[in-house]
Short mmCIF file of N, CA, C and O in Angstrom, two decimals:
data_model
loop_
_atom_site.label_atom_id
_atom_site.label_comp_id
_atom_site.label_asym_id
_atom_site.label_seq_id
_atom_site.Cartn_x
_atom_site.Cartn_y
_atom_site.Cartn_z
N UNK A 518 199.72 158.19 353.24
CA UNK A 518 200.39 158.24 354.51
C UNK A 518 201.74 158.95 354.43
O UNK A 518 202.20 159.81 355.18
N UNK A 519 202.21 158.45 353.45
CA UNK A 519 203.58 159.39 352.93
C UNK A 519 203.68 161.09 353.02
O UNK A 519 204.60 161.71 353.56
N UNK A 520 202.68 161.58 352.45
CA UNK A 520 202.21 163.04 352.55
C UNK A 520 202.30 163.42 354.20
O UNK A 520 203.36 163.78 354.72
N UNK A 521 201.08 163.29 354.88
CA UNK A 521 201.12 163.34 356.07
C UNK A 521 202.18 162.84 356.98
O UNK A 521 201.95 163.07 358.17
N UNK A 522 203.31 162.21 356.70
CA UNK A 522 204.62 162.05 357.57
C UNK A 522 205.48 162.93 357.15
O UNK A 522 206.35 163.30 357.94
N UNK A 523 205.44 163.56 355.60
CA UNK A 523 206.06 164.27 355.23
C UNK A 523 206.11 165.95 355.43
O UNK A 523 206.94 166.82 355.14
N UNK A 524 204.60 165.94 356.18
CA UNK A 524 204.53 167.48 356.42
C UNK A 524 204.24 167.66 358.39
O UNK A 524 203.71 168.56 359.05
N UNK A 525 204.88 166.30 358.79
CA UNK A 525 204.72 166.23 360.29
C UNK A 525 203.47 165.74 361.03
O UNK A 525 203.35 165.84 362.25
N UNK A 526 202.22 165.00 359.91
CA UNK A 526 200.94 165.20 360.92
C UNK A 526 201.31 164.02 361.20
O UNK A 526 200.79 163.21 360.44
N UNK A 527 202.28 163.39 362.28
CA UNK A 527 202.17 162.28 362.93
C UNK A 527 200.94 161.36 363.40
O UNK A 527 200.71 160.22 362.98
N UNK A 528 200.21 162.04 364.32
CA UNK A 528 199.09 161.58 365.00
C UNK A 528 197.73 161.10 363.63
O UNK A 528 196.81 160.27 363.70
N UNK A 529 198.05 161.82 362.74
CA UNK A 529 196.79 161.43 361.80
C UNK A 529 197.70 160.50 360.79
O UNK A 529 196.88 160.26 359.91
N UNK A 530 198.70 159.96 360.49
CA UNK A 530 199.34 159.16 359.95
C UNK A 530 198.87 158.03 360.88
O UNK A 530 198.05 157.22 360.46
N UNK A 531 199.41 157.95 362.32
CA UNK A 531 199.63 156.90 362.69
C UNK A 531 197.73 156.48 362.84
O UNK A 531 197.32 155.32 362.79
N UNK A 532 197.02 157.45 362.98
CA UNK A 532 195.31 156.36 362.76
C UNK A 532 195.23 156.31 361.28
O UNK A 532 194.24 155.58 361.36
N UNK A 533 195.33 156.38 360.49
CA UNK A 533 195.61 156.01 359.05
C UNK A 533 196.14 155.01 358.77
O UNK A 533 195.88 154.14 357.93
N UNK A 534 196.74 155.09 359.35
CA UNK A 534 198.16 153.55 359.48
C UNK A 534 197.40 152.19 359.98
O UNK A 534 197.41 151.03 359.56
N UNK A 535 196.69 152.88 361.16
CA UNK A 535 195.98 151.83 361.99
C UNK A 535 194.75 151.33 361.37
O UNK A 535 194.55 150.12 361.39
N UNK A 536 194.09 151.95 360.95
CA UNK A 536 192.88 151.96 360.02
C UNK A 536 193.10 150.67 358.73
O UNK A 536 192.50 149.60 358.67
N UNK A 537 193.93 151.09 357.98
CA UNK A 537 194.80 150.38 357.03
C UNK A 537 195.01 148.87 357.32
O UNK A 537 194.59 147.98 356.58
N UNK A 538 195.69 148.65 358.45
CA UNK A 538 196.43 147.25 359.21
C UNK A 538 195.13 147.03 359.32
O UNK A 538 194.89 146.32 358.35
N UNK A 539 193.79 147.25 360.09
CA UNK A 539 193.33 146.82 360.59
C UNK A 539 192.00 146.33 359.86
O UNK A 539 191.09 145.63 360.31
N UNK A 540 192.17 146.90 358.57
CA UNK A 540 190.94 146.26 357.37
C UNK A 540 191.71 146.14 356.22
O UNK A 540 190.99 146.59 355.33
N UNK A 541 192.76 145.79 355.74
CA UNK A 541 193.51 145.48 354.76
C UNK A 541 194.92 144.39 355.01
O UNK A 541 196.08 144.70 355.25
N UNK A 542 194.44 143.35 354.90
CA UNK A 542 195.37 141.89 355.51
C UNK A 542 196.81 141.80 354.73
O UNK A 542 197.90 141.45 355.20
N UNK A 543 196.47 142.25 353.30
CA UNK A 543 198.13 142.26 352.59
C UNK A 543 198.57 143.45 352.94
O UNK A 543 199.80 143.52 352.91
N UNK A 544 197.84 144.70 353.38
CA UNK A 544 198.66 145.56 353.62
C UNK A 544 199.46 145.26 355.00
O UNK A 544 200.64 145.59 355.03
N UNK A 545 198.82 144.58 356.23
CA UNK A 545 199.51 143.82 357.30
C UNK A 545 200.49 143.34 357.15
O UNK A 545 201.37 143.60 357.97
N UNK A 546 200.75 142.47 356.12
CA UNK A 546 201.65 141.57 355.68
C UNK A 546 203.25 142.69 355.46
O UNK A 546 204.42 142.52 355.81
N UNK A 547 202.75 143.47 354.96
CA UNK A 547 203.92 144.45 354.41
C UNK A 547 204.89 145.22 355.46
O UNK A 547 204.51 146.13 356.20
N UNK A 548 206.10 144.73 355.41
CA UNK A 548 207.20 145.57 356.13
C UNK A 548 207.25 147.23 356.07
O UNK A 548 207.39 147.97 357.04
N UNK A 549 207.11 147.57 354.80
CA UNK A 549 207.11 148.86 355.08
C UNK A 549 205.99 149.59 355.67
O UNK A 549 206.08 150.63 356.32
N UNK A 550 204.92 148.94 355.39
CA UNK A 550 203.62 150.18 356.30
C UNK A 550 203.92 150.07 357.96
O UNK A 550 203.84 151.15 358.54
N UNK A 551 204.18 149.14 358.63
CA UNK A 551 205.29 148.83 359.41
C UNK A 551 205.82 149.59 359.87
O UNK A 551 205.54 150.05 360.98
N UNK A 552 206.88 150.00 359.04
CA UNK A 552 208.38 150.58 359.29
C UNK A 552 207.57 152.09 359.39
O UNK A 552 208.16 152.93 360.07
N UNK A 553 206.04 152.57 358.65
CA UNK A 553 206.02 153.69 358.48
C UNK A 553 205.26 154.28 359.85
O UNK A 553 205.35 155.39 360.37
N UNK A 554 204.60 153.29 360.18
CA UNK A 554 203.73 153.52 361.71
C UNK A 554 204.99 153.71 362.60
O UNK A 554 204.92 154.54 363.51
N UNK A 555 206.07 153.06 362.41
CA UNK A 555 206.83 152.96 363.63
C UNK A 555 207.53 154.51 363.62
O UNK A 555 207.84 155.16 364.62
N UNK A 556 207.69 154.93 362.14
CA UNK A 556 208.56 156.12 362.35
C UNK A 556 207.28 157.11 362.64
O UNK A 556 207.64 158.14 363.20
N UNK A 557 206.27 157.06 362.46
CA UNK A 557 205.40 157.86 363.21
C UNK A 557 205.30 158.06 364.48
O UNK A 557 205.15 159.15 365.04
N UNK A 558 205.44 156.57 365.14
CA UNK A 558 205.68 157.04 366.68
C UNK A 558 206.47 157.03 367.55
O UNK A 558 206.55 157.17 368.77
N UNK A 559 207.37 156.76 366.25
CA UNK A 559 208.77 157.82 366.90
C UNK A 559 208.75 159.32 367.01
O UNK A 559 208.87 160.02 368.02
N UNK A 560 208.61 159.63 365.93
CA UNK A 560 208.27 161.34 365.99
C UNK A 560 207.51 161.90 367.03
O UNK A 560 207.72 163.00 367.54
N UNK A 561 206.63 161.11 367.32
CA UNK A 561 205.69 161.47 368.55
C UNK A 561 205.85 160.82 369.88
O UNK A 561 204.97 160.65 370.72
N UNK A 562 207.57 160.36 369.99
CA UNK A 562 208.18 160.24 371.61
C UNK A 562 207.20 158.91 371.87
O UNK A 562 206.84 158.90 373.05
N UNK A 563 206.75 157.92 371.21
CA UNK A 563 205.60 156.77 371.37
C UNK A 563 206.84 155.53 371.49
O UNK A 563 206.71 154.60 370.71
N UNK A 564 207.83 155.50 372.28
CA UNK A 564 209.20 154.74 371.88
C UNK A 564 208.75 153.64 371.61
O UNK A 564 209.04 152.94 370.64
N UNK A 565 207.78 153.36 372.75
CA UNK A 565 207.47 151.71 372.89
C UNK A 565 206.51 150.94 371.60
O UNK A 565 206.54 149.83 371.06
N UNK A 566 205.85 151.91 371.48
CA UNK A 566 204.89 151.64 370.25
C UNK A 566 205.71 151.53 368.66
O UNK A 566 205.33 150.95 367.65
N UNK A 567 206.85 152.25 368.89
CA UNK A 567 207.63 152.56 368.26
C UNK A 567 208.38 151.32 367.55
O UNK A 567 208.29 150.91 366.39
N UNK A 568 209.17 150.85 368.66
CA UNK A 568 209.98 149.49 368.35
C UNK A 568 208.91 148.38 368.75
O UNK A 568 209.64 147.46 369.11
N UNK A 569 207.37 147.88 368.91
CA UNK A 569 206.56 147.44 368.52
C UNK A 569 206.41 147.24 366.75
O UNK A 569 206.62 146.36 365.91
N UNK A 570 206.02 148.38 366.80
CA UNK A 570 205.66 148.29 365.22
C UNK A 570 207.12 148.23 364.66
O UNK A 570 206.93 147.65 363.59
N UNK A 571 208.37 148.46 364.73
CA UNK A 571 209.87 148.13 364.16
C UNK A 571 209.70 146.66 364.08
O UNK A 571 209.81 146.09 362.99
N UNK A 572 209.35 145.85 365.47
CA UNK A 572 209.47 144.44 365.24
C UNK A 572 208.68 143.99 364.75
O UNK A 572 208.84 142.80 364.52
N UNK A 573 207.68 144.49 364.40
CA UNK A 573 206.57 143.81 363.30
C UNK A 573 207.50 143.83 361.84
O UNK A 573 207.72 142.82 361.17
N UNK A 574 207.90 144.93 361.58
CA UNK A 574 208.26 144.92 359.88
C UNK A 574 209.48 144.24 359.90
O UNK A 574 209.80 143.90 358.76
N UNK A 575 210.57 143.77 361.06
CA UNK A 575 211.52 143.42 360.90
C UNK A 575 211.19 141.82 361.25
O UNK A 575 211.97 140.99 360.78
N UNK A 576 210.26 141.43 361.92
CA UNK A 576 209.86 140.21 361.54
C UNK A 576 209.45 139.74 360.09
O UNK A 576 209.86 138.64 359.74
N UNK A 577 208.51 140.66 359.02
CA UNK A 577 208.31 140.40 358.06
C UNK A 577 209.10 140.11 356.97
O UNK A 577 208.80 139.25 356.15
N UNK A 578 210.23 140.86 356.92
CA UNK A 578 211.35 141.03 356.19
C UNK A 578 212.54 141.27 357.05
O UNK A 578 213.20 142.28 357.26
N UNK A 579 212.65 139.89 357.55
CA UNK A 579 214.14 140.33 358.16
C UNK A 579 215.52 140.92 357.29
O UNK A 579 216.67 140.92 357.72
N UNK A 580 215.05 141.43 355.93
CA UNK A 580 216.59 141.64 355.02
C UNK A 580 215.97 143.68 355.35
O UNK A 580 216.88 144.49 355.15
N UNK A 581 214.85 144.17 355.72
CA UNK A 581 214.35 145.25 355.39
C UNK A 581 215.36 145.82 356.85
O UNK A 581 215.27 145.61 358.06
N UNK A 582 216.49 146.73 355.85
CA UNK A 582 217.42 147.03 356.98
C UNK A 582 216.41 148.52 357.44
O UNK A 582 216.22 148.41 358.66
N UNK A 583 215.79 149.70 356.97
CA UNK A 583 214.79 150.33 357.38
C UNK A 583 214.24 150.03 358.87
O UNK A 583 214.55 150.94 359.65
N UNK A 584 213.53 149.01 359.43
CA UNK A 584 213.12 148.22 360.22
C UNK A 584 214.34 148.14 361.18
O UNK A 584 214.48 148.72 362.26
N UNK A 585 215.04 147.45 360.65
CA UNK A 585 216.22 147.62 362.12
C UNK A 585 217.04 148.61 362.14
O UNK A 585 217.68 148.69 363.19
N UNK A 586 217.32 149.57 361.19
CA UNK A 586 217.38 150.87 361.95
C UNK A 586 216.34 151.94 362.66
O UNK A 586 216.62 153.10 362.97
N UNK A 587 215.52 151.52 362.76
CA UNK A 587 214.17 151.82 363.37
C UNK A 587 213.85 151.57 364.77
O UNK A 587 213.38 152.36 365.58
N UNK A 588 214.24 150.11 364.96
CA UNK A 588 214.40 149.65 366.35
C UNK A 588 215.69 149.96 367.01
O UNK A 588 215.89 149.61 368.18
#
């Protein structure tokens, strides 16, 4: 997922992302995959989806300052 945020493919990060959360339960658990969907849809003007997924990872780890600079 890193790659693909890194060369802009937002839209195929963030179903990657989704894919991930959605058949992998510890990866759910994790603040940063989180923090990484959210900066995906930020990039792609998705605000709301955006600070959605921010308050997911900043619920998980409320110390993960990432996450609340995100939201």
């Amino acid at each position: 997922m890193d790659a693909l945020l890194e060369i802009g493919r937002y839209a195929e990060a963030v179903a990657a992302l989704q894919r991930l959360l959605g058949t992998d339960p510890l990866l759910a658990a994790t603040s940063d995959v989180w923090c990484r969907l959210s900066l995906a849809y930020l990039r792609l003007d998705q605000f709301g989806d955006s600070l959605d997924a921010a308050g997911c990872a900043a619920g998980l780890a409320l110390d993960n300052e990432w996450a609340h600079r995100l939201a």
